[in-house]
Each structure stands twice: as structure tokens, then as C-alpha cells.
């Protein structure tokens, strides 16, 4: 299922770029009648975040190998997928699991982030930029493989990473060189969405949460946290500190027509109604997190997201070829952190993630390599219109098709 909805103008609420999924993380190898084993190829179309990748890795048997192939609608989404995978792959000795989970969720679902999180993001962006521009044939990391992208797509990725590293300066004169204030960009979207009801926005947020999300089984989403996210874009506040630096990975350009001209406006153009809680925060194997008392949930979707992501990171560490130690955050040496390069990231046994060009869905059926190749094919709700009969040519016998549905 997929939980996208709102009391305001639907097109304005959902946005035009998918920064997070509208359905919970799924182990894509166990979605069919029998669990897939051995060497598996999975195609993700428009998933928007790495939730399915992480969840599928967590469910893998030791001897199984998983090759994930990713097609997104924009290079901005690819850049963010790469960033989130990069953060997930930082080894425990460089950043303890607790802190890594906090940083990941902050970058994933917060419009504004802490200064130390921004530092981590910038370093990751500069490493990814090098990786994208310098590796033409062999990928620097099997889970961050951009070698099959077109040259212009890689140039676009490098341009995006550069904007993250130096948000003030912009290479292109068409883009405003002043830094974007996320608080203004967010408020602009809320006003566009609610129109005349902006002054009664709290009531609108409340209605959306109770009548839509809670009615559809997302009762663990806490009212106070949801309203804070709707107002300011802060979904995960895991400690008492200042979240005030724009999260550059949530900015993108949207083209508007103005008097015969097309103008690219940089701002926040993602979801402002469904929330980043849906990806990791509404389902869990640990049922104690979903307990209620007097009809109220004791834990929140933030708690569930934290527990789920932390468990997924634990699974990644165990694929690493060396046993995990239950290392506390204090043991992570601070000195190493600044030096984490792509080569220091965890290498996961038998796992690769390859990004395909944006137009590849139509071209894969013509290529011999992909003939009856994919064991599982996933389409997000935003890409389901691209699902056509040619998919049969790239689907392996008994392949499983997983489609995210609007609910």
C-alpha cells in the first residue's frame, strides 16, 4: 500500500519529486509465493529512497547474492540515493551505530539539519563527486555504481554534489546564487497547498493525520511530531539541539513557465503531507513498539524509524565479512571520522547497487544482457504509468512484479 493524501490541493501536497517512499520498506525477495534464493537481480523503478535495498539486504541468507538496479526520474533523486547509501555504509569504527542512525534519519527526513550533520554530508558529497567524475569503467564501490550512467547524467550529478558542498556559490547564472532559506521554501509550499486555509493550518494538519493517516493504519504517527513536520519540515528531532542548516539534499529545481520563458526555480519541491515516517516508521517486527495504552500509542513513528534503521545498519555490518561488535558510540574514534573515504566504506559480501540511465526502462528490452534478467521488478506509485508489455522481455521466468498502490 501507499499512503499519499491530504486535505489541500493534492498536486501541491505530493510535490513533483520523490524524496522518500509512500510505503514501508519491503524485503523484495520475499514478496512472491516462494522466497528467492541464490543470485538475484532486482530492478527498482522510482523507489526514491534506499528503504527496499536496506530491508532486502537485511533478509538475505549468507550465501545469497543480490544485484540491485536502480532507475530514478531525476538525477537529484539519484544523488540523494547515493548519499543515503554512502551514510549507511560508513563503518562502525568511524561512526557508532546510534549516531549513524541519527545522521541518516536527519538527512533523510529533515528540511534543516545540525551543523555536524552538514559536515558529514559535505564530506560524503565530495567523495561521491570524485567517484562519479573519476571512475569511468570500474566503480569505486560496488554499492555506489554510476559507471552505466550517461556522461551528461554524471556531469549533472557532479553539479548537484558541488551545490551541496558550496551551497552559496552556483556555477549556473540561471540559478540564484544566494543560499536558499529552507524555512521560507517550506512555508511557501504550505501556503500554496492550503491557500485560504493557511491561517487555520493546525486544524488542517490535524484532520489529515486523524482522518487520513490514522484511518489507514498509521496510528503510530504522533500528532505533535506530525504537526511539527507539516509546519517546518522537521520529522526527526532525536536530541535537544539546533536544527537550522538547510539540508541541501532536499533541494531541487522545478521549471515554471513565465511569459513564454521557462524559469528553473530552486527550492523544496517534495512531499509536504504524507511524511518521511512512512518509509521506516509505521511497521516493525518488534511489536512492543506498537503497544497502546488507553487507545494511545506509547511510542512514536520517530521511535519506530530509529529502531528499524538501527537494526538495518546492524544487518549491514554483519554482511561485512567480519562479525559485528556491539560497539557503543563512545568507542567510535572521533579522529577517523574526517578521513572516511569511499575506500573506507563497508564492502558487503555478494551485494551490488547499480544506477541505470533515466530513460533505460524503454531501452532495456532491446539489450541482450537484460533479456529475461530480473527476478523482481518494483514500480513506485509515481512510475506505475511506465509499466507496459515490454516488461515481459526483461522479466525472468516466474519473476515477481511489486507495485506500490495509491491507498
Coordinates of C-alpha atoms in Angstrom, one line a residue:
X1 CA 0.0 0.0 0.0
X2 CA 0.9 3.6 -0.4
X3 CA -0.4 6.4 1.9
X4 CA -0.3 9.6 -0.1
X5 CA -3.1 12.0 0.6
X6 CA -4.1 15.4 2.0
X7 CA -6.8 17.9 2.8
X8 CA -5.3 20.5 0.5
X9 CA -4.7 20.6 -3.3
X10 CA -3.4 17.1 -4.0
X11 CA -0.9 18.0 -6.7
X12 CA 0.7 20.7 -4.4
X13 CA 0.9 18.4 -1.4
X14 CA 2.6 15.4 -3.0
X15 CA 5.2 17.6 -4.8
X16 CA 6.9 16.8 -8.0
X17 CA 9.9 14.9 -6.8
X18 CA 10.1 11.7 -4.7
X19 CA 12.4 12.3 -1.7
X20 CA 11.0 9.3 0.3
X21 CA 8.7 6.5 -0.4
X22 CA 5.0 6.4 0.3
X23 CA 5.0 2.8 1.5
X24 CA 7.0 0.9 4.1
X25 CA 10.4 -0.8 3.4
X26 CA 9.9 -4.3 1.9
X27 CA 12.2 -7.3 1.6
X28 CA 11.7 -7.7 -2.1
X29 CA 12.9 -11.3 -2.2
X30 CA 10.0 -12.5 0.0
X31 CA 7.1 -10.7 -1.8
X32 CA 6.4 -13.6 -4.2
X33 CA 4.9 -17.1 -3.5
X34 CA 8.4 -18.5 -2.7
X35 CA 11.4 -16.8 -1.3
X36 CA 14.1 -16.1 -4.0
X37 CA 17.5 -17.7 -3.3
X38 CA 20.9 -17.8 -5.0
X39 CA 21.9 -14.9 -7.3
X40 CA 19.1 -12.4 -7.6
X41 CA 18.6 -9.4 -9.8
X42 CA 16.2 -6.8 -8.6
X43 CA 15.0 -3.7 -10.6
X44 CA 13.7 -0.7 -8.7
X45 CA 11.8 2.0 -10.7
X46 CA 11.3 5.3 -8.9
X47 CA 11.7 4.0 -5.4
X48 CA 13.0 7.4 -4.3
X49 CA 15.0 6.2 -1.3
X50 CA 17.1 3.1 -0.3
X51 CA 14.5 1.6 2.1
X52 CA 13.8 -1.5 0.0
X53 CA 17.5 -2.0 -0.7
X54 CA 18.4 -2.0 3.0
X55 CA 15.5 -4.2 4.0
X56 CA 16.2 -6.7 1.2
X57 CA 19.9 -6.9 2.2
X58 CA 18.8 -7.5 5.9
X59 CA 16.8 -10.5 4.8
X60 CA 19.5 -12.1 2.7
X61 CA 20.9 -15.6 3.5
X62 CA 24.7 -15.7 3.9
X63 CA 25.4 -17.5 0.6
X64 CA 22.8 -15.5 -1.5
X65 CA 24.0 -12.6 -3.7
X66 CA 21.9 -9.6 -4.6
X67 CA 22.3 -7.2 -7.5
X68 CA 20.0 -4.1 -7.4
X69 CA 19.5 -2.0 -10.4
X70 CA 18.0 1.5 -9.9
X71 CA 16.2 3.8 -12.3
X72 CA 15.0 7.2 -10.9
X73 CA 13.1 10.1 -12.5
X74 CA 15.8 12.7 -11.9
X75 CA 19.5 13.0 -11.1
X76 CA 18.6 14.8 -7.9
X77 CA 16.9 11.6 -6.7
X78 CA 20.0 9.6 -7.8
X79 CA 22.3 11.9 -5.9
X80 CA 20.2 11.5 -2.7
X81 CA 20.1 7.7 -3.1
X82 CA 23.9 7.7 -3.4
X83 CA 24.2 9.9 -0.3
X84 CA 21.9 7.8 1.8
X85 CA 23.7 4.6 0.7
X86 CA 27.0 6.2 1.5
X87 CA 25.9 7.1 5.0
X88 CA 24.5 3.6 5.5
X89 CA 27.9 2.1 4.6
X90 CA 30.0 4.2 7.0
X91 CA 31.8 1.5 9.2
X92 CA 31.1 1.4 12.9
X93 CA 34.7 2.2 13.8
X94 CA 34.2 5.6 12.1
X95 CA 30.7 6.3 13.4
X96 CA 28.9 4.4 16.1
X97 CA 25.6 2.8 15.1
X98 CA 23.4 5.2 17.2
X99 CA 25.0 8.3 15.8
X100 CA 24.9 6.9 12.3
X101 CA 21.1 6.2 12.6
X102 CA 20.6 9.8 13.8
X103 CA 22.6 11.3 11.0
X104 CA 20.8 9.1 8.4
X105 CA 17.3 9.9 9.6
X106 CA 18.2 13.6 9.8
X107 CA 19.4 13.8 6.2
X108 CA 16.6 11.5 5.1
X109 CA 13.6 13.4 6.6
X110 CA 14.6 16.9 8.0
X111 CA 14.4 20.1 6.0
X112 CA 17.1 21.5 8.3
X113 CA 20.0 19.7 10.0
X114 CA 22.6 20.1 12.7
X115 CA 26.0 21.7 11.8
X116 CA 27.9 18.4 12.4
X117 CA 25.5 16.5 10.2
X118 CA 26.1 19.1 7.4
X119 CA 29.8 18.5 7.8
X120 CA 29.3 14.7 7.3
X121 CA 27.0 15.4 4.3
X122 CA 29.6 17.7 2.7
X123 CA 32.4 15.2 3.1
X124 CA 30.2 12.5 1.6
X125 CA 29.3 14.7 -1.3
X126 CA 32.9 15.5 -2.1
X127 CA 33.8 11.8 -2.1
X128 CA 30.8 10.9 -4.2
X129 CA 31.6 13.7 -6.7
X130 CA 35.1 12.3 -7.1
X131 CA 33.7 8.8 -7.5
X132 CA 31.2 9.9 -10.2
X133 CA 33.7 12.0 -12.2
X134 CA 36.8 9.9 -12.0
X135 CA 35.6 6.3 -12.4
X136 CA 34.5 5.6 -15.9
X137 CA 34.9 1.8 -16.2
X138 CA 35.1 0.2 -12.8
X139 CA 33.0 1.5 -9.8
X140 CA 34.9 2.8 -6.7
X141 CA 32.4 0.9 -4.6
X142 CA 30.1 -2.0 -5.8
X143 CA 27.0 -0.4 -4.0
X144 CA 27.6 3.1 -5.5
X145 CA 28.0 2.1 -9.1
X146 CA 27.4 5.0 -11.5
X147 CA 29.5 3.7 -14.4
X148 CA 26.5 2.9 -16.6
X149 CA 25.1 6.5 -16.4
X150 CA 25.4 8.7 -19.5
X151 CA 28.2 11.4 -19.4
X152 CA 25.7 14.2 -19.2
X153 CA 24.0 12.5 -16.2
X154 CA 27.3 12.1 -14.5
X155 CA 28.0 15.8 -15.1
X156 CA 24.6 16.6 -13.6
X157 CA 25.4 14.5 -10.5
X158 CA 28.8 16.3 -10.1
X159 CA 27.0 19.7 -10.4
X160 CA 24.5 18.6 -7.7
X161 CA 27.2 17.4 -5.3
X162 CA 29.0 20.7 -5.9
X163 CA 25.9 22.6 -4.8
X164 CA 25.8 20.6 -1.6
X165 CA 29.5 21.3 -0.9
X166 CA 29.3 25.0 -1.6
X167 CA 25.7 26.0 -1.3
X168 CA 26.4 29.7 -1.6
X169 CA 28.1 29.7 -5.0
X170 CA 26.4 28.4 -8.1
X171 CA 28.1 27.6 -11.4
X172 CA 25.0 28.4 -13.4
X173 CA 23.9 32.0 -13.8
X174 CA 20.2 30.9 -14.2
X175 CA 20.2 29.7 -10.6
X176 CA 20.1 32.2 -7.9
X177 CA 23.5 32.4 -6.1
X178 CA 22.1 33.4 -2.7
X179 CA 21.7 30.5 -0.3
X180 CA 18.2 29.2 -0.1
X181 CA 16.5 29.5 3.3
X182 CA 14.7 26.2 3.7
X183 CA 12.2 27.7 6.3
X184 CA 11.0 30.1 3.6
X185 CA 10.9 27.5 0.8
X186 CA 8.9 25.2 3.1
X187 CA 6.5 27.9 4.2
X188 CA 5.9 28.8 0.6
X189 CA 4.8 25.3 -0.2
X190 CA 2.5 25.1 2.8
X191 CA 0.8 28.4 1.7
X192 CA 0.5 27.2 -1.9
X193 CA -1.0 23.9 -0.7
X194 CA -3.5 25.3 1.9
X195 CA -4.5 28.6 0.1
X196 CA -7.1 30.4 2.1
X197 CA -7.0 27.8 4.9
X198 CA -3.4 28.7 5.7
X199 CA -4.5 30.6 8.9
X200 CA -6.3 27.5 10.1
X201 CA -3.4 25.2 9.2
X202 CA -3.2 23.4 12.6
X203 CA -6.8 22.2 12.0
X204 CA -5.9 21.1 8.5
X205 CA -2.8 19.1 9.7
X206 CA -4.9 17.5 12.5
X207 CA -7.6 16.5 10.0
X208 CA -5.1 15.0 7.6
X209 CA -3.5 13.0 10.4
X210 CA -6.7 11.7 12.0
X211 CA -8.9 11.1 9.0
X212 CA -6.2 10.0 6.5
X213 CA -3.1 8.6 8.1
X214 CA -4.5 7.2 11.3
X215 CA -7.6 5.8 9.5
X216 CA -5.3 4.0 7.1
X217 CA -3.4 2.2 9.9
X218 CA -0.6 4.7 10.6
X219 CA -1.8 5.4 14.2
X220 CA 1.8 5.3 15.5
X221 CA 2.4 8.7 13.9
X222 CA 2.4 11.1 16.8
X223 CA 0.3 14.3 16.5
X224 CA 2.9 16.7 17.9
X225 CA 5.7 15.3 15.7
X226 CA 3.5 15.2 12.6
X227 CA 2.3 18.9 13.1
X228 CA 5.9 20.0 13.6
X229 CA 6.9 18.3 10.4
X230 CA 4.0 19.8 8.5
X231 CA 4.9 23.3 9.8
X232 CA 8.7 23.2 9.4
X233 CA 9.8 20.0 7.7
X234 CA 11.4 18.6 10.8
X235 CA 10.4 14.9 11.1
X236 CA 13.2 13.6 13.3
X237 CA 14.4 15.6 16.4
X238 CA 16.3 13.0 18.3
X239 CA 18.1 15.3 20.7
X240 CA 17.8 18.8 22.2
X241 CA 19.8 20.8 19.8
X242 CA 19.6 23.3 17.0
X243 CA 18.4 22.1 13.5
X244 CA 18.9 25.2 11.5
X245 CA 21.1 24.5 8.5
X246 CA 19.3 23.9 5.2
X247 CA 19.5 20.2 4.2
X248 CA 20.8 20.6 0.6
X249 CA 19.9 17.1 -0.4
X250 CA 16.2 18.1 -0.2
X251 CA 16.6 21.0 -2.7
X252 CA 15.9 20.7 -6.4
X253 CA 15.0 22.8 -9.4
X254 CA 11.5 23.0 -10.8
X255 CA 10.7 24.6 -14.1
X256 CA 7.9 27.1 -14.3
X257 CA 6.6 28.9 -17.4
X258 CA 6.7 32.7 -17.2
X259 CA 5.5 34.8 -20.1
X260 CA 6.8 32.4 -22.8
X261 CA 10.0 31.8 -20.9
X262 CA 10.8 28.7 -18.8
X263 CA 12.4 29.5 -15.5
X264 CA 14.1 27.0 -13.2
X265 CA 13.4 27.8 -9.5
X266 CA 15.4 26.1 -6.8
X267 CA 13.5 25.2 -3.7
X268 CA 11.8 22.4 -1.8
X269 CA 9.5 20.6 -4.2
X270 CA 8.9 17.3 -2.4
X271 CA 6.1 15.9 -0.3
X272 CA 4.6 18.1 2.4
X273 CA 1.6 16.0 3.5
X274 CA 2.4 12.3 3.8
X275 CA 5.7 12.5 5.8
X276 CA 9.0 10.6 5.9
X277 CA 7.6 8.4 8.6
X278 CA 6.0 6.0 6.1
X279 CA 9.3 4.5 4.9
X280 CA 10.7 3.2 8.2
X281 CA 8.3 4.3 10.9
X282 CA 4.9 2.6 10.7
X283 CA 5.7 -1.2 10.6
X284 CA 8.1 -3.2 12.8
X285 CA 8.8 -6.8 13.8
X286 CA 9.2 -5.6 17.4
X287 CA 5.5 -5.4 18.4
X288 CA 6.4 -3.8 21.7
X289 CA 7.0 -0.6 19.8
X290 CA 3.3 -0.6 18.6
X291 CA 1.8 -1.0 22.1
X292 CA -1.1 1.3 23.0
X293 CA -2.3 2.5 26.4
X294 CA -5.9 3.8 26.7
X295 CA -6.0 3.8 22.9
X296 CA -2.9 6.0 22.5
X297 CA 0.4 4.7 21.1
X298 CA 3.2 4.7 23.7
X299 CA 5.9 5.0 21.1
X300 CA 6.1 7.3 18.1
X301 CA 6.8 6.8 14.4
X302 CA 10.2 8.5 15.2
X303 CA 11.0 5.8 17.7
X304 CA 10.0 3.0 15.3
X305 CA 12.0 4.6 12.5
X306 CA 15.1 4.8 14.8
X307 CA 14.7 1.2 15.9
X308 CA 14.2 -0.1 12.3
X309 CA 17.1 1.8 10.7
X310 CA 19.4 0.9 13.6
X311 CA 18.5 -2.8 13.1
X312 CA 19.0 -2.5 9.3
X313 CA 22.5 -1.0 9.9
X314 CA 23.3 -3.8 12.2
X315 CA 22.5 -6.3 9.4
X316 CA 24.7 -4.4 7.0
X317 CA 27.6 -4.7 9.4
X318 CA 27.1 -8.5 9.7
X319 CA 27.3 -8.8 5.8
X320 CA 30.7 -7.3 6.0
X321 CA 32.7 -10.4 6.3
X322 CA 33.7 -9.7 9.9
X323 CA 31.5 -10.1 13.0
X324 CA 29.8 -7.1 14.4
X325 CA 30.8 -6.0 17.9
X326 CA 28.1 -4.2 20.0
X327 CA 30.2 -1.1 20.0
X328 CA 28.9 1.9 21.8
X329 CA 29.0 5.4 20.2
X330 CA 31.7 6.5 22.6
X331 CA 34.1 3.9 21.2
X332 CA 34.0 5.4 17.7
X333 CA 37.2 7.3 17.4
X334 CA 36.4 10.9 16.5
X335 CA 39.7 11.3 14.7
X336 CA 39.0 8.9 11.9
X337 CA 35.7 10.4 11.0
X338 CA 37.0 13.3 9.0
X339 CA 39.0 10.8 6.9
X340 CA 36.2 8.4 5.8
X341 CA 36.7 8.0 2.1
X342 CA 34.8 5.7 -0.3
X343 CA 37.5 3.1 0.1
X344 CA 36.8 3.0 3.9
X345 CA 33.1 2.2 3.4
X346 CA 31.9 -1.3 4.3
X347 CA 32.1 -3.8 1.4
X348 CA 29.1 -6.1 1.6
X349 CA 29.6 -9.7 0.6
X350 CA 27.8 -10.5 -2.7
X351 CA 25.9 -7.2 -2.9
X352 CA 26.0 -4.5 -5.6
X353 CA 23.8 -1.5 -6.5
X354 CA 24.0 -0.1 -10.0
X355 CA 22.3 3.1 -11.2
X356 CA 20.9 3.0 -14.7
X357 CA 20.2 6.0 -17.0
X358 CA 16.9 7.7 -16.6
X359 CA 15.5 6.6 -19.9
X360 CA 16.6 3.0 -19.6
X361 CA 13.2 1.4 -18.9
X362 CA 12.4 1.7 -22.6
X363 CA 15.9 0.6 -23.7
X364 CA 16.5 -2.4 -21.5
X365 CA 14.1 -4.7 -23.6
X366 CA 16.3 -4.1 -26.7
X367 CA 19.5 -5.2 -24.9
X368 CA 20.5 -8.9 -24.9
X369 CA 22.1 -8.6 -21.4
X370 CA 18.8 -7.8 -19.8
X371 CA 16.7 -10.4 -21.7
X372 CA 14.6 -12.3 -19.0
X373 CA 17.1 -11.0 -16.5
X374 CA 15.2 -9.5 -13.4
X375 CA 13.8 -11.8 -10.7
X376 CA 11.9 -9.0 -9.1
X377 CA 10.7 -5.7 -10.6
X378 CA 9.4 -2.9 -8.3
X379 CA 7.4 0.1 -9.5
X380 CA 6.6 3.1 -7.3
X381 CA 3.2 4.7 -7.5
X382 CA 4.7 7.7 -9.3
X383 CA 6.1 5.5 -12.0
X384 CA 3.4 2.9 -12.4
X385 CA 2.2 4.5 -15.7
X386 CA 5.5 3.4 -17.3
X387 CA 4.6 -0.3 -16.7
X388 CA 4.0 -1.9 -20.1
X389 CA 4.0 -5.2 -22.0
X390 CA 7.8 -4.9 -22.9
X391 CA 8.5 -5.6 -19.2
X392 CA 7.9 -9.3 -20.1
X393 CA 11.1 -9.2 -22.1
X394 CA 13.3 -8.2 -19.2
X395 CA 11.5 -10.3 -16.5
X396 CA 12.9 -13.7 -15.7
X397 CA 10.6 -16.7 -15.7
X398 CA 8.4 -16.6 -12.6
X399 CA 9.6 -13.1 -11.9
X400 CA 7.7 -11.1 -9.2
X401 CA 6.2 -7.7 -10.0
X402 CA 5.8 -5.4 -7.0
X403 CA 3.7 -2.3 -7.5
X404 CA 3.2 0.5 -4.9
X405 CA -0.5 1.4 -5.0
X406 CA -2.3 4.6 -4.0
X407 CA -4.4 3.9 -0.9

